[in-house]
Tab-separated table of C-alpha atoms in Angstrom:
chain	number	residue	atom	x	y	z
C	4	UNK	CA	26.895	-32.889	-7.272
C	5	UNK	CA	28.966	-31.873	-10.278
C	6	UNK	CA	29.944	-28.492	-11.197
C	7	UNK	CA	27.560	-26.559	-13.320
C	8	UNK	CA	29.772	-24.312	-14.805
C	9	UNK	CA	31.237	-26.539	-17.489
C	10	UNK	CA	33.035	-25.087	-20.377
C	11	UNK	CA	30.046	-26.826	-22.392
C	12	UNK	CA	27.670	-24.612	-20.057
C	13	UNK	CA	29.739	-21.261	-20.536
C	14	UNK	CA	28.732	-19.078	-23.079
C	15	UNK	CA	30.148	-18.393	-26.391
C	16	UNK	CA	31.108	-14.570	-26.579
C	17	UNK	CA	30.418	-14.068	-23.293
C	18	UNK	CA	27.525	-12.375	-23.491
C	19	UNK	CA	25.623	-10.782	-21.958
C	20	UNK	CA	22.813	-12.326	-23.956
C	21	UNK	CA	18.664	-10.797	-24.283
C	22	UNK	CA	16.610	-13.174	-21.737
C	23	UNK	CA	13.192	-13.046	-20.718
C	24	UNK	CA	13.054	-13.467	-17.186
C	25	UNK	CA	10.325	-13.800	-14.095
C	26	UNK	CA	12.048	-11.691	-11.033
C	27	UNK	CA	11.336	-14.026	-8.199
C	28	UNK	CA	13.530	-11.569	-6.140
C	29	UNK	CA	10.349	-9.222	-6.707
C	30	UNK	CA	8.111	-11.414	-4.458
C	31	UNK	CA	8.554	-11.410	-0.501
C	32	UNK	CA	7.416	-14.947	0.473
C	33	UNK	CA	10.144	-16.415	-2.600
C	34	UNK	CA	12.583	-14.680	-0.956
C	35	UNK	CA	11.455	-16.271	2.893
C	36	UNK	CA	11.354	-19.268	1.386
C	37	UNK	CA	14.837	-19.014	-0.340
C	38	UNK	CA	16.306	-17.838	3.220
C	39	UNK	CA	14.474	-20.950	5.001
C	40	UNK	CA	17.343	-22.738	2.536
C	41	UNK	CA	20.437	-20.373	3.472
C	42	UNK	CA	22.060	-21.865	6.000
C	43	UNK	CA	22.211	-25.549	4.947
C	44	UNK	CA	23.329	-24.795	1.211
C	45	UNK	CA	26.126	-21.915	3.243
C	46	UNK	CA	27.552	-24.879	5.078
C	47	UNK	CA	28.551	-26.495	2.004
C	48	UNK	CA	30.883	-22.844	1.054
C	49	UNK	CA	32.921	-22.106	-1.848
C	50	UNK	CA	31.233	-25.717	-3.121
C	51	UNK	CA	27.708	-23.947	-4.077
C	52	UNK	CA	27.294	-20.731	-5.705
C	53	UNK	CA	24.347	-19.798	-3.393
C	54	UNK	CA	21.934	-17.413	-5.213
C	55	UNK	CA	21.259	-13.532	-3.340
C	56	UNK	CA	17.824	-12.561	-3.144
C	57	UNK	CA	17.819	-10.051	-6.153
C	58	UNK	CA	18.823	-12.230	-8.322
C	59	UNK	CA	16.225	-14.771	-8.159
C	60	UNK	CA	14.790	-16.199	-10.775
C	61	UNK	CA	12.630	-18.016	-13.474
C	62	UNK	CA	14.277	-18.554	-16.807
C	63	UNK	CA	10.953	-18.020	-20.116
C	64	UNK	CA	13.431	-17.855	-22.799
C	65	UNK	CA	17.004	-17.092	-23.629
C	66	UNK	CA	18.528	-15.855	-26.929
C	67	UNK	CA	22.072	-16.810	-26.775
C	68	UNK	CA	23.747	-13.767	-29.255
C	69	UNK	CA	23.659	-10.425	-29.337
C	70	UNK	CA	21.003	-8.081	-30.623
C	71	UNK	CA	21.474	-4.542	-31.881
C	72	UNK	CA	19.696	-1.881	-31.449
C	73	UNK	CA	17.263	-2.116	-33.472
C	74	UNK	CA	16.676	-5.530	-32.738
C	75	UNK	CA	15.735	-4.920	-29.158
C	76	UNK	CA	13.799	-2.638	-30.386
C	77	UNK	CA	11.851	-4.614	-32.281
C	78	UNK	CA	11.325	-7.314	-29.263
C	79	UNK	CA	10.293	-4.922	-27.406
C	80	UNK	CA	7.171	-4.360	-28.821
C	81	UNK	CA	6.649	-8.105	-30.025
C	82	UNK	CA	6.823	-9.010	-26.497
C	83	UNK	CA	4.277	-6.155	-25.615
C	84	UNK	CA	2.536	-7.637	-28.567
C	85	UNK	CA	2.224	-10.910	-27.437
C	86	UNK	CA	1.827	-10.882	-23.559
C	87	UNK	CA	-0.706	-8.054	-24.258
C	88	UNK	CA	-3.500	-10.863	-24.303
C	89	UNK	CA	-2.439	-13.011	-21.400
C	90	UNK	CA	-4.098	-13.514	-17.828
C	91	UNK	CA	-2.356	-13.167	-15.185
C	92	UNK	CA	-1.658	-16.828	-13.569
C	93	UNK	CA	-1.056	-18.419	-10.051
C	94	UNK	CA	1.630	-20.996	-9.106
C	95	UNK	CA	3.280	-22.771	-6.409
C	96	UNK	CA	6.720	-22.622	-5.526
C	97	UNK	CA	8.231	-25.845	-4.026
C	98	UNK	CA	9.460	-28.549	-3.035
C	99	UNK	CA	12.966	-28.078	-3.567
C	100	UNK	CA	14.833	-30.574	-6.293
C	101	UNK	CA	18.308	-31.292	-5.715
C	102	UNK	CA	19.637	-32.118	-9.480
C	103	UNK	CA	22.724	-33.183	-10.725
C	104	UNK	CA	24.603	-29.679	-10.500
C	105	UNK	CA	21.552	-27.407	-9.290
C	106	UNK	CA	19.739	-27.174	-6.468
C	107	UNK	CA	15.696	-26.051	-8.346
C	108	UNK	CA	12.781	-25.265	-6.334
C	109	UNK	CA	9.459	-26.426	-8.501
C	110	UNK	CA	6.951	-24.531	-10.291
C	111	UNK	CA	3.408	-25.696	-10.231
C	112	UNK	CA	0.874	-26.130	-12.198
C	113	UNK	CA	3.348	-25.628	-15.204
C	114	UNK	CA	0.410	-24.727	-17.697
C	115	UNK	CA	0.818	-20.953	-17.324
C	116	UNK	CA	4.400	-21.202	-17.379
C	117	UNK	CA	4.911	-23.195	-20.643
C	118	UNK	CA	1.949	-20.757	-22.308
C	119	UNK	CA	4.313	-17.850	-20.995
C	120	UNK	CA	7.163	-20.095	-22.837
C	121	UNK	CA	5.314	-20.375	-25.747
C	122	UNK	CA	4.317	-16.865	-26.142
C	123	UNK	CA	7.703	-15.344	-25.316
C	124	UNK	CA	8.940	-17.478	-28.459
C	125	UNK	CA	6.611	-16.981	-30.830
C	126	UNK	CA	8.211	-12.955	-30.099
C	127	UNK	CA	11.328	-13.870	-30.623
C	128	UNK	CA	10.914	-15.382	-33.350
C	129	UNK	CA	9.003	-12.349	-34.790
C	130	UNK	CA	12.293	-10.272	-34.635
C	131	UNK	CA	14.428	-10.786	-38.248
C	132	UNK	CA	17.864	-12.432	-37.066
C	133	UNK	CA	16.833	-13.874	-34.003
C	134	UNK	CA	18.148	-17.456	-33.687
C	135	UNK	CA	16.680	-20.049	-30.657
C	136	UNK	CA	17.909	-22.969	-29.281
C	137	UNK	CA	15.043	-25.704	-29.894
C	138	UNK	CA	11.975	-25.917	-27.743
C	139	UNK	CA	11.878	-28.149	-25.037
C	140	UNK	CA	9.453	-31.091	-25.571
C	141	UNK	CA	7.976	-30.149	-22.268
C	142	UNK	CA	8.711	-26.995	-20.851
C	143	UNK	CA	10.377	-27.463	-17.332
C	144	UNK	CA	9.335	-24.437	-15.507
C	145	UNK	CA	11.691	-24.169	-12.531
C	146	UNK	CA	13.771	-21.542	-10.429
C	147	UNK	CA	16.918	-22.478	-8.945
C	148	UNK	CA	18.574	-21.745	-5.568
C	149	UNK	CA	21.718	-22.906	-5.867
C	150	UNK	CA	24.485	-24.012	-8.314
C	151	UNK	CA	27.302	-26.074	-8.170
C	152	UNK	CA	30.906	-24.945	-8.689
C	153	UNK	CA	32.349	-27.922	-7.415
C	154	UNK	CA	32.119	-31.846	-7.484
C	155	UNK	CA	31.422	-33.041	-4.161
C	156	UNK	CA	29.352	-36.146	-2.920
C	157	UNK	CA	25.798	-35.177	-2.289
C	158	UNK	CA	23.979	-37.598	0.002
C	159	UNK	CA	24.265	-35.709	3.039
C	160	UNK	CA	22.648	-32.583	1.326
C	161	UNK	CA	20.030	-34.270	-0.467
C	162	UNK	CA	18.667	-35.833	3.142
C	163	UNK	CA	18.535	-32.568	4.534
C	164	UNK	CA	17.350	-30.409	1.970
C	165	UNK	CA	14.222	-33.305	1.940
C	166	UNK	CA	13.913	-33.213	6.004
C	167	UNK	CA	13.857	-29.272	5.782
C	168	UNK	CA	10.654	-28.691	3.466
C	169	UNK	CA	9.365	-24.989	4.553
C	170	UNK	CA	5.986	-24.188	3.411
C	171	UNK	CA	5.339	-23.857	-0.159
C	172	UNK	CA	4.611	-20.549	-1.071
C	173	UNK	CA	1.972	-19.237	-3.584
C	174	UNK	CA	2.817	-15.772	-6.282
C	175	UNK	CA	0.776	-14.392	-8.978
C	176	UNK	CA	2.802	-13.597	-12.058
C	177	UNK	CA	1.491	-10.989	-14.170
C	178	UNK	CA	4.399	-10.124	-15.684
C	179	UNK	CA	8.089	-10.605	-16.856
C	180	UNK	CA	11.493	-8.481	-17.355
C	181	UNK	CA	12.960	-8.604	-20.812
C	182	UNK	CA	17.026	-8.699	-19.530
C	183	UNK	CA	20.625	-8.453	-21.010
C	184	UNK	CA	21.831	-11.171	-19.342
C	185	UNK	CA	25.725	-11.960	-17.565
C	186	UNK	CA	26.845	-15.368	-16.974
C	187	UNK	CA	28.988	-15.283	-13.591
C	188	UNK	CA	31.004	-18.646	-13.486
C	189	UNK	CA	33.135	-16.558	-10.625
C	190	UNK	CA	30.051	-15.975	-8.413
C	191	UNK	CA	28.265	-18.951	-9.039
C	192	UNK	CA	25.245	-17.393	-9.880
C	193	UNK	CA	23.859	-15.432	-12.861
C	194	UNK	CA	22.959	-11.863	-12.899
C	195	UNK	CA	21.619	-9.130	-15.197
C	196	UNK	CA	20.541	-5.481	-16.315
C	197	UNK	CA	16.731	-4.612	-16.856
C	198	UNK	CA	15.600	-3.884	-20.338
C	199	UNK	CA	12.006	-3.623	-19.559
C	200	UNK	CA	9.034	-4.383	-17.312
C	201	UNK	CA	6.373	-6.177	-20.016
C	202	UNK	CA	3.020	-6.880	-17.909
C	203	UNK	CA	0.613	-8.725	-19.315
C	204	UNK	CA	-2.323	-6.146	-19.489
């Protein structure tokens, strides 16, 4: 694997930066399932920055600057605005993928995902001085359980992350945390402080 905290990766200003967020940490069987990987991934040590429980996650969208005030504010209620409409949706969560400098559990069917995606932008965008990177061309809907802070060969870990497989599990989201998010190269891991709860009803 190769480390994932880059300085391309690191962010400019350091943050932390307005994210919209699924808390994966919220739902017991994602956290089972995340503990079915601990031990493997803790062999590897300082290597992987192994992600705790509560900070579990599913990325919908990032803004990567600040916002005043006002500004958050203002997303606030677009989100409200915008998520007001939605259904609640199910997916399932796994196999894990072991990437280049992430270890990503997958999120299936993506369809409610990549509406969520959709959706979360079209608030952003609604909020006067709100800048986002491009869309995706497909919207990879994913959570991750691990990072890399090191280069190290990978074989070994890629066999037995595919010879573990616990059972998939199954959530209903229904609803998603805006977040001022902190980058935490030292950790390994990313973590963050709740704006607001936005459901979708």
């Amino acid at each position: 694997m190769e480390n994932f905290f880059t300085p391309k990766k690191i962010w400019q200003g350091g943050g932390p930066f307005p994210h919209v967020l699924v808390l994966l940490g919220e739902y017991p069987e994602f956290r089972e399932y995340a503990r079915a990987h601990r031990d493997l991934l803790s062999e590897y040590g300082e290597k992987l920055g192994i992600i705790p429980e509560d900070w579990l996650h599913a990325t919908v969208q990032g803004i990567h600057h600040p916002l005043g005030t006002g500004q958050v504010d203002q997303l606030r209620g677009t989100l409200r605005g915008e998520l007001a409409g939605m259904d609640p949706f199910r997916v399932q969560l796994g196999p894990v993928w072991p990437g280049v400098t992430a270890v990503t559990v997958a999120v299936y069917p993506e369809d409610g995902m990549a509406e969520l995606n959709g959706r979360v932008r079209t608030a952003m965008e609604k909020v006067p001085g709100v800048s986002l990177r491009p869309p995706e061309l497909r919207f990879w809907a994913h959570a991750s359980l691990t990072y890399a802070r090191a280069g190290f060969p990978d074989g070994n870990l890629n066999r037995a992350l595919r010879a573990l497989r616990p059972p998939r599990v199954d959530i209903t989201i229904d609803r998603v945390h805006l977040v001022n998010q902190y980058q935490r190269p030292d950790l390994g891991y990313y973590t963050w402080d709740v704006v607001e709860e936005v459901p979708f009803s």
